[in-house]
Amino acid sequence: MIMGSQKPIDEIWAMVKDFNRVLVFGCNTCVAVCHAGGEKEAETIASLVRMRAQQEGRTMEVKHLGVMRHCEPEYFEPVMDEVKKYDLILSTACGVGVNFLSDRTGTIPVFPGINTSFFGSVEAPGFFKELCAGCGNCIVHLTGGLCPIARCSKTLMNGPCGGTNKGKCEVSNEIDCIWYLIVERMKKLGTLEKLSEIQPPRNWATSRDGGPRRISLEHLREYEEKEEKAQATGGKKQ
Amino acid sequence: MKSGSNLEKVIASGKPAVTAELGPPMSADAHEVVKKAGILKGFCDAANITDCQTAVVRISSIAAAALAFQNGLEPVVQMTCRDRNRIAIQADLLGAAALGLKNCLCLAGDHQKFSAAGKLKGHPGAKNVYDLDTCQLVGVLKKMRDEGKQEGGDALEVAPRFFIGASWTPMADPVDFRPINLMKKVNAGADFIQTQGIYDIEGFRSQMEKIRNMGLHERTAILGGIIVPKSAMMLKYMDSSVAGVSVPKSLIDRMNKAKEAAGEDKKKARELQEQEGIRITVELIHQVLETPGVKGVHIQAIEWESAIEGIVKAAGLYPRPTFD
């Protein structure tokens, strides 16, 4: 899921201090799991902002709210009238939520309350780890199910660099060298010889390098359009 | 001849090749490059011109290589995957070839984090590129040279004719994968290989045995890496902190003895350690060259280029072969 972490309160304060009515708006899916931006965290941030406002002698109305997901209209449309009463929305959703709201709030600004960090796992309570880079062209069937794009500091495709030290990455001894783990795993799977094949230069157009990406499921969109038409003309569902 | 470079000619002659290293300065000081080129000229067959080693901004490898070349030293351009995408890499290498440069060593490149080591601020917040990795970069150079095509497939009317190199760390983790790692670089088209610094000669020989069994030593020219030790402290640091480098205790003890022999005299301690470092280097050169399958040595005297002349002479590798 999408992992994030709260921005420092000083940074948040610098963003919100000139506004009078602020809504801290949480998202109860991914960022709630990593304790960064769920409704509970939105409540805490709202209290911190209120305290800071008091300390600084600023009169501000700061409220909080949460919905299940910020990235689908059906979840926040019911609360949009409420949301639009404020002159700033501090969204504690991931960057997707911040963008999605910004596209829909007219003249009300939406600012980020968290830093969206990565697609990751819950390794242990309170410990989250990046495991996928969303590069749009998955190749982990060639690497023992472990991703060198997300987990190698140099996104190397043909094996480890010379910087592997005691199984750790040259960037930090707290980072596993993923190529070390890939080799060990492929030995266990009996597929090490697959790594002898040279992986050619990648087509990064499926990644961020190709511009913002979209997925369009034509069959579903056609169905939805038909249904809307049918409803508009009073017909029955097909 | 693939490139006609001096390095390629020496290797083809069957004589042991000697390459050295020239680190460009952290400023626009052309004189520094010319000075270092003058120091190395005649004592090596070609000198690697590092490409912002440890991610520290310096005169670019190609520009410094052109300066060295104009001053009579054959350069090995270094090209890392860290700072350029395939468009910039190919454009720069076409430029390098147009300037008459004939050797290119392909590297992944040290992570930008290293630029902030010691007293340097560096650029640890830089964005790295890694559009290609080393193996892919070797393949791109080979395709440009042998097929006359850019990576994307467009034709090159005049192909860059590089003698293509890659690095190899024989003893880094995972050790049993390292021979496969070398094989991939050779299959991709590496004509020569320069290894990470070797102190643990037994470890290196055991890896070389595997390389010979795979026949790789006949498909590429392996130059064993020698990092000239300057002090006991440097050896200890390399042993503990440099990936793929382990230094036998006996060598560290020798350097410690040299240091202690000077008593409290710091200047003398430095001199004695440097002398011992050169003796160790010469021994390592012989041991590496005696290893079957090795075609030469790559001697790195980091920020100590003046040591090369004495080392090459003491190792019996002077004069260097010349060709008409």
XYZ file of C-alpha atoms in Angstrom:
562
model
C 0.000 0.000 0.000
C 0.925 3.677 -0.156
C 3.130 4.731 2.739
C 3.733 8.200 4.021
C 4.954 10.090 7.039
C 3.730 13.251 8.734
C 5.358 16.530 7.890
C 7.029 18.296 10.824
C 4.626 20.636 12.620
C 6.844 23.652 11.832
C 6.460 22.963 8.119
C 2.698 22.499 8.509
C 2.418 25.687 10.506
C 4.304 27.663 7.842
C 1.734 26.411 5.296
C -1.420 27.087 7.302
C -0.656 30.120 9.475
C -2.182 32.722 7.153
C -5.550 30.989 6.835
C -8.546 31.483 9.139
C -10.604 28.331 8.626
C -8.566 25.184 8.198
C -9.821 21.645 7.707
C -7.381 18.813 8.389
C -8.790 16.116 6.161
C -7.742 12.508 6.783
C -7.915 9.417 4.612
C -8.681 6.128 6.346
C -7.108 3.681 3.908
C -3.357 3.342 3.217
C -2.022 6.306 5.159
C -4.062 5.314 8.200
C -2.287 1.951 8.270
C 1.102 3.663 8.459
C -0.203 6.063 11.144
C 0.466 9.124 9.018
C -2.816 10.507 7.776
C -5.941 8.673 8.948
C -8.766 10.490 10.710
C -7.050 9.867 14.054
C -3.833 11.496 12.863
C -5.833 14.339 11.258
C -7.364 14.972 14.679
C -3.914 15.096 16.305
C -2.556 17.468 13.659
C -5.603 19.705 14.077
C -4.937 19.895 17.851
C -1.266 20.687 17.259
C -2.177 23.466 14.840
C -4.712 24.889 17.325
C -2.097 24.862 20.094
C 0.418 26.545 17.850
C -2.130 29.158 16.816
C -2.787 29.898 20.466
C 0.935 30.231 21.189
C 1.345 32.580 18.243
C -1.748 34.616 19.180
C -3.585 33.710 15.982
C -7.346 33.230 15.934
C -8.061 30.259 13.736
C -10.820 27.732 13.337
C -9.220 24.317 12.865
C -11.366 21.221 12.450
C -10.729 17.704 11.297
C -12.618 15.178 9.215
C -11.913 11.764 7.707
C -13.310 9.643 4.914
C -12.512 6.128 3.802
C -10.719 7.152 0.593
C -9.634 10.416 -0.937
C -9.082 8.978 -4.370
C -12.666 8.100 -5.336
C -15.481 10.646 -5.546
C -18.110 8.404 -3.932
C -16.355 8.613 -0.557
C -15.947 12.356 -0.257
C -18.834 13.656 -2.335
C -21.192 13.315 0.673
C -18.933 15.619 2.717
C -17.973 18.111 -0.022
C -20.456 20.741 1.151
C -18.852 20.616 4.592
C -15.320 20.642 3.138
C -16.052 23.707 1.050
C -16.833 25.791 4.160
C -13.124 26.144 4.880
C -10.573 28.389 3.262
C -7.784 25.782 3.393
C -7.819 22.013 3.275
C -4.774 20.363 4.772
C -5.078 16.879 3.331
C -3.350 14.073 5.154
C -4.095 11.686 2.296
C -1.303 10.581 0.016
C -0.341 12.749 -2.937
C -3.041 11.058 -4.991
C -5.684 12.325 -2.592
C -4.228 15.849 -2.506
C -4.266 16.032 -6.316
C -7.679 14.445 -6.657
C -9.174 16.965 -4.211
C -7.358 19.920 -5.788
C -9.001 19.044 -9.088
C -12.402 19.347 -7.372
C -12.326 22.132 -4.777
C -12.523 25.179 -7.013
C -10.822 28.166 -5.380
C -10.070 26.428 -2.068
C -6.405 25.405 -1.843
C -5.452 21.866 -0.789
C -2.054 21.539 0.925
C -0.215 18.321 1.846
C -0.033 17.365 5.512
C 2.162 14.317 4.902
C 5.013 13.276 2.670
C 3.954 10.410 0.439
C 6.917 8.081 0.494
C 6.518 4.789 -1.324
C 4.559 1.622 -2.099
C 5.436 -0.632 0.757
C 4.643 -3.327 3.239
C 3.953 -3.461 6.960
C 7.026 -5.473 7.953
C 6.238 -5.168 11.649
C 4.061 -2.775 13.655
C 5.518 0.663 12.977
C 8.006 -0.532 10.358
C 7.266 -0.064 6.684
C 9.435 -0.916 3.727
C 9.459 -0.004 0.027
C 9.019 -3.067 -2.168
C 7.664 -1.812 -5.508
C 8.451 1.257 -7.586
C 5.382 1.106 -9.828
C 7.638 1.192 -12.899
C 4.920 -0.179 -15.156
C 6.910 -3.100 -16.531
C 7.288 -5.843 -13.941
C 10.244 -8.196 -14.370
C 10.474 -9.883 -10.976
C 9.833 -13.306 -12.524
C 13.464 -12.917 -13.683
C 14.778 -11.939 -10.251
C 13.305 -14.404 -7.800
C 10.270 -12.233 -7.090
C 12.422 -9.449 -5.627
C 12.510 -6.066 -7.338
C 15.838 -4.460 -8.314
C 14.072 -1.326 -9.555
C 12.528 -0.520 -6.181
C 15.161 -2.084 -3.964
C 18.546 -1.476 -5.624
C 19.925 2.042 -5.020
C 21.089 2.099 -8.647
C 18.157 0.213 -10.253
C 20.681 -2.232 -11.710
C 19.239 -4.950 -13.913
C 22.167 -7.320 -14.443
C 23.487 -8.121 -11.014
C 25.146 -6.363 -8.092
C 27.595 -3.476 -8.422
C 30.980 -3.652 -6.713
C 29.606 -1.919 -3.649
C 27.959 -4.878 -1.930
C 29.509 -5.190 1.502
C 28.619 -8.117 3.761
C 25.228 -8.350 2.051
C 24.505 -4.651 2.528
C 24.229 -1.756 0.065
C 27.071 0.746 -0.346
C 24.597 3.510 0.480
C 24.031 2.294 4.037
C 24.690 -0.803 6.085
C 21.027 -0.615 7.095
C 19.923 -1.302 3.509
C 20.030 -4.879 2.254
C 21.751 -5.313 -1.094
C 18.795 -6.604 -3.058
C 21.091 -8.297 -5.565
C 22.653 -10.245 -2.738
C 19.157 -11.375 -1.713
C 18.164 -12.076 -5.329
C 21.208 -14.327 -5.825
C 20.586 -16.161 -2.548
C 16.892 -16.626 -3.343
C 17.515 -17.837 -6.881
C 20.036 -20.338 -5.557
C 17.310 -21.685 -3.282
C 14.810 -21.784 -6.140
C 17.376 -23.524 -8.346
C 17.060 -20.787 -10.996
C 20.382 -18.989 -10.634
C 21.345 -19.728 -14.245
C 18.568 -17.332 -15.337
C 20.741 -14.498 -14.062
C 23.361 -15.291 -16.714
C 21.117 -13.774 -19.366
C 21.812 -10.124 -20.109
C 18.814 -7.877 -19.556
C 18.841 -5.257 -22.324
C 18.312 -1.527 -21.741
C 14.843 -0.991 -20.324
C 11.996 0.929 -21.880
C 11.378 3.467 -19.125
C 8.392 4.913 -20.985
C 6.138 2.776 -18.772
C 7.606 4.511 -15.734
C 7.370 8.182 -14.735
C 9.699 8.942 -17.650
C 6.805 8.464 -20.083
C 4.792 11.258 -18.424
C 1.756 10.853 -16.117
C 0.256 7.429 -16.673
C -3.315 6.283 -17.169
C -5.052 2.944 -17.327
C -8.329 2.778 -19.215
C -10.433 -0.382 -19.084
C -12.534 0.118 -22.189
C -15.002 -2.722 -21.481
C -15.886 -1.258 -18.078
C -16.146 2.270 -19.389
C -18.477 1.143 -22.175
C -20.676 -0.680 -19.662
C -20.851 2.385 -17.398
C -21.732 4.649 -20.328
C -24.493 2.287 -21.452
C -25.898 2.146 -17.952
C -25.891 5.917 -17.609
C -27.684 6.253 -20.935
C -30.241 3.631 -19.936
C -30.946 5.415 -16.667
C -31.235 8.763 -18.438
C -33.840 7.358 -20.807
C -35.687 5.485 -18.054
C -34.710 2.099 -19.479
C -33.780 -0.966 -17.505
C -30.302 -2.253 -16.767
C -28.948 -4.640 -19.339
C 42.323 -4.030 -34.121
C 39.032 -2.869 -32.712
C 40.199 0.581 -31.724
C 43.908 0.765 -32.496
C 44.551 2.215 -29.040
C 47.972 1.841 -27.486
C 46.443 -0.219 -24.685
C 44.881 -2.588 -27.196
C 48.221 -2.922 -29.016
C 50.127 -3.742 -25.820
C 47.567 -6.381 -24.872
C 47.650 -7.845 -28.394
C 51.468 -8.014 -28.196
C 51.175 -10.431 -25.261
C 53.300 -8.256 -22.980
C 51.820 -7.417 -19.569
C 49.843 -4.196 -19.816
C 50.119 -1.394 -17.286
C 47.375 1.138 -16.712
C 47.394 3.879 -14.106
C 44.901 6.440 -12.921
C 44.650 10.206 -13.192
C 42.153 11.978 -10.963
C 41.049 15.329 -12.445
C 40.941 18.349 -10.094
C 37.875 19.827 -8.357
C 38.262 23.070 -10.298
C 38.825 24.283 -13.853
C 42.592 23.867 -13.423
C 43.818 22.439 -16.722
C 47.404 22.794 -15.543
C 46.833 20.147 -12.858
C 45.724 17.621 -15.487
C 48.654 18.467 -17.761
C 51.067 18.151 -14.814
C 49.724 14.736 -13.799
C 49.766 13.582 -17.433
C 53.428 14.548 -17.619
C 54.175 12.516 -14.478
C 52.458 9.377 -15.824
C 53.539 9.617 -19.473
C 55.914 6.829 -20.439
C 55.241 4.760 -17.309
C 51.888 3.277 -18.264
C 50.216 2.193 -21.510
C 47.114 4.237 -20.743
C 45.720 6.086 -17.749
C 42.115 6.003 -16.524
C 40.643 9.454 -16.178
C 38.095 9.121 -13.406
C 34.492 10.275 -13.967
C 33.583 12.239 -10.843
C 34.823 9.431 -8.626
C 32.960 9.121 -5.309
C 30.403 11.436 -6.963
C 32.602 14.477 -6.331
C 32.368 17.155 -9.046
C 35.632 17.400 -10.966
C 36.725 18.216 -14.526
C 34.800 15.763 -16.655
C 36.541 12.584 -17.697
C 36.310 13.345 -21.417
C 37.618 16.915 -21.088
C 40.510 15.824 -18.866
C 41.172 12.859 -21.174
C 41.419 15.224 -24.148
C 43.940 17.345 -22.217
C 45.972 14.254 -21.298
C 45.850 13.023 -24.898
C 47.065 16.392 -26.237
C 49.969 16.062 -23.828
C 51.049 12.625 -24.963
C 49.338 10.374 -22.421
C 46.857 7.834 -23.742
C 43.687 8.101 -21.655
C 40.997 5.607 -20.730
C 37.784 7.622 -20.545
C 35.619 6.508 -17.639
C 31.867 6.631 -18.145
C 29.502 6.028 -15.251
C 25.789 5.276 -15.491
C 25.098 7.519 -12.503
C 24.966 10.938 -14.137
C 23.757 10.510 -17.704
C 20.953 8.810 -19.556
C 21.575 6.885 -22.778
C 21.155 10.046 -24.844
C 23.849 11.962 -22.953
C 26.155 8.946 -22.712
C 26.108 8.285 -26.437
C 26.426 11.968 -27.329
C 29.404 12.386 -24.992
C 31.078 9.248 -26.297
C 30.618 10.300 -29.923
C 32.340 13.506 -28.872
C 35.114 11.570 -27.126
C 35.706 9.479 -30.246
C 35.688 12.619 -32.395
C 38.423 14.029 -30.141
C 40.528 10.931 -30.844
C 39.954 9.090 -27.563
C 40.002 5.320 -28.001
C 39.512 3.558 -24.653
C 36.380 3.656 -22.533
C 35.771 1.993 -19.178
C 32.113 1.431 -18.291
C 31.115 1.766 -14.646
C 27.969 1.931 -12.535
C 29.467 4.819 -10.554
C 29.666 5.462 -6.832
C 26.374 6.546 -5.283
C 26.015 10.322 -4.855
C 25.875 9.818 -1.097
C 29.671 9.365 -1.100
C 30.202 12.925 -2.311
C 29.595 14.243 1.199
C 32.364 12.206 2.807
C 35.024 13.769 5.011
C 35.237 17.559 4.784
C 33.358 17.797 1.497
C 29.738 18.950 1.282
C 29.290 17.210 -2.080
C 25.873 16.747 -3.626
C 24.177 13.962 -1.651
C 20.753 15.297 -2.665
C 21.444 14.913 -6.381
C 19.124 12.793 -8.520
C 20.895 9.812 -9.997
C 20.100 8.446 -13.428
C 20.949 4.774 -13.972
C 18.977 4.654 -17.208
C 21.482 1.929 -18.151
C 23.560 -0.362 -15.974
C 27.185 -1.307 -16.665
C 26.389 -4.422 -18.662
C 23.921 -2.513 -20.818
C 26.402 0.348 -21.286
C 29.057 -2.098 -22.512
C 26.481 -3.474 -24.961
C 25.598 0.021 -26.199
C 29.267 0.803 -26.930
C 29.704 -2.497 -28.745
C 26.597 -1.896 -30.823
C 27.836 1.588 -31.743
C 31.272 0.248 -32.711
C 30.485 -3.099 -34.339
C 27.030 -2.488 -35.834
C 27.381 1.243 -36.423
C 24.102 1.842 -34.639
C 22.900 3.911 -31.750
C 21.135 2.080 -28.941
C 17.783 3.071 -30.414
C 18.773 1.651 -33.805
C 19.596 4.801 -35.792
C 22.641 4.416 -38.035
C 25.993 6.032 -37.276
C 27.747 7.113 -40.428
C 31.047 7.149 -38.533
C 31.103 4.669 -35.665
C 33.099 5.393 -32.485
C 35.818 2.765 -32.311
C 36.380 2.227 -28.617
C 38.415 -0.411 -26.836
C 35.702 -1.268 -24.328
C 36.428 -1.901 -20.677
C 34.512 -2.767 -17.541
C 35.385 -3.125 -13.897
C 35.147 -6.261 -11.812
C 35.222 -6.726 -8.037
C 36.295 -10.370 -7.759
C 35.823 -10.750 -4.027
C 32.702 -8.710 -3.254
C 29.488 -10.308 -2.019
C 27.935 -12.495 -3.268
C 31.339 -14.023 -4.058
C 30.008 -17.040 -5.946
C 28.067 -14.761 -8.304
C 31.090 -12.631 -9.222
C 32.331 -14.957 -11.996
C 28.828 -14.824 -13.576
C 28.959 -11.067 -13.204
C 32.213 -10.982 -15.168
C 30.853 -13.385 -17.763
C 27.898 -11.066 -18.427
C 30.217 -8.104 -18.974
C 32.381 -10.181 -21.326
C 29.323 -11.469 -23.198
C 28.106 -7.876 -23.499
C 31.397 -6.968 -25.181
C 34.050 -5.984 -22.637
C 37.472 -6.174 -24.331
C 39.332 -5.513 -21.105
C 38.614 -5.678 -17.406
C 40.177 -3.725 -14.578
C 39.617 -5.276 -11.180
C 39.054 -3.731 -7.773
C 42.246 -3.470 -5.717
C 43.681 -6.846 -4.753
C 45.544 -7.472 -1.494
C 44.180 -10.931 -0.752
C 46.085 -12.752 -3.462
C 44.754 -16.188 -2.461
C 41.161 -15.002 -2.755
C 41.896 -13.466 -6.148
C 43.620 -16.610 -7.411
C 40.708 -18.767 -6.356
C 38.310 -16.522 -8.341
C 40.715 -16.534 -11.320
C 40.675 -20.316 -11.348
C 36.914 -20.193 -11.877
C 37.378 -17.567 -14.575
C 39.884 -19.810 -16.402
C 37.515 -22.764 -16.147
C 34.870 -20.605 -17.814
C 37.387 -19.579 -20.506
C 36.751 -15.894 -19.819
C 40.468 -15.033 -19.574
C 40.778 -15.796 -23.277
C 37.838 -13.630 -24.285
C 38.834 -10.504 -22.366
C 42.063 -9.026 -21.019
C 41.983 -9.009 -17.232
C 44.145 -6.361 -15.592
C 44.527 -6.942 -11.863
C 43.899 -3.862 -9.737
C 46.568 -2.640 -7.336
C 45.841 0.232 -4.964
C 49.150 1.636 -3.716
C 48.969 1.716 0.093
C 50.259 4.890 1.709
C 49.844 4.115 5.394
C 48.739 1.510 7.911
C 45.624 3.586 8.471
C 44.708 3.447 4.785
C 45.099 -0.343 4.710
C 42.944 -0.739 7.818
C 40.280 1.548 6.347
C 40.218 -0.384 3.075
C 39.995 -3.674 4.914
C 37.066 -2.569 7.058
C 35.148 -0.230 4.781
C 35.794 -0.799 1.080
C 33.471 -3.345 -0.496
C 35.213 -6.399 -1.899
C 38.611 -5.487 -0.443
C 40.137 -7.514 2.340
C 43.687 -6.842 3.459
C 45.680 -9.686 5.048
C 46.837 -8.908 8.592
C 50.451 -9.528 7.570
C 50.383 -6.491 5.265
C 48.839 -4.250 7.914
C 51.493 -5.473 10.386
C 54.270 -4.601 7.930
C 52.934 -1.065 7.553
C 52.543 -0.707 11.325
C 56.169 -1.768 11.797
C 57.326 0.803 9.255
C 55.351 3.447 11.119
C 56.678 2.438 14.538
C 60.278 2.419 13.284
C 60.059 6.204 12.951
C 59.264 6.686 16.635
C 57.769 10.139 17.262
C 59.008 11.622 13.971
C 55.788 12.034 11.964
C 57.491 13.044 8.727
C 59.732 10.008 8.894
C 56.767 7.785 9.759
C 55.049 8.950 6.601
C 58.165 8.381 4.488
C 58.814 4.923 5.888
C 55.201 3.900 5.356
C 55.282 5.195 1.797
C 58.447 3.233 1.100
C 56.921 0.089 2.572
C 53.749 0.770 0.562
C 55.769 0.826 -2.634
C 57.537 -2.442 -1.687
C 54.149 -4.069 -0.998
C 52.831 -2.730 -4.321
C 55.740 -4.201 -6.289
C 55.244 -7.591 -4.594
C 51.524 -7.498 -5.347
C 52.207 -6.617 -9.000
C 54.435 -9.688 -9.327
C 51.920 -11.945 -7.592
C 49.062 -10.684 -9.731
C 51.051 -11.012 -12.966
C 52.117 -14.546 -12.021
C 48.435 -15.538 -11.729
C 47.475 -17.487 -14.867
C 44.966 -15.638 -17.034
C 46.027 -12.140 -15.976
C 47.117 -9.844 -18.823
C 48.325 -6.836 -16.892
C 47.944 -4.562 -13.911
C 45.913 -1.471 -13.183
C 47.870 0.551 -10.626
C 45.969 3.169 -8.678
C 48.153 5.596 -6.780
C 45.317 7.774 -5.517
C 46.402 11.428 -5.406
C 49.959 10.089 -5.550
C 50.635 9.862 -9.280
C 54.347 10.593 -8.696
C 54.756 7.114 -7.163
C 54.025 5.358 -10.469
C 57.450 5.871 -12.076
C 59.305 4.221 -9.189
C 56.795 1.386 -8.912
C 56.821 0.537 -12.617
C 60.625 0.611 -12.716
C 61.005 -1.467 -9.549
C 58.526 -4.012 -10.886
C 60.650 -4.461 -14.012
C 57.888 -3.114 -16.221
C 59.923 -0.270 -17.674
C 60.351 0.747 -20.452
C 56.822 0.374 -21.776
C 56.411 -1.118 -25.254
C 56.105 1.322 -28.134
C 54.639 0.787 -31.587
C 55.296 2.537 -34.864
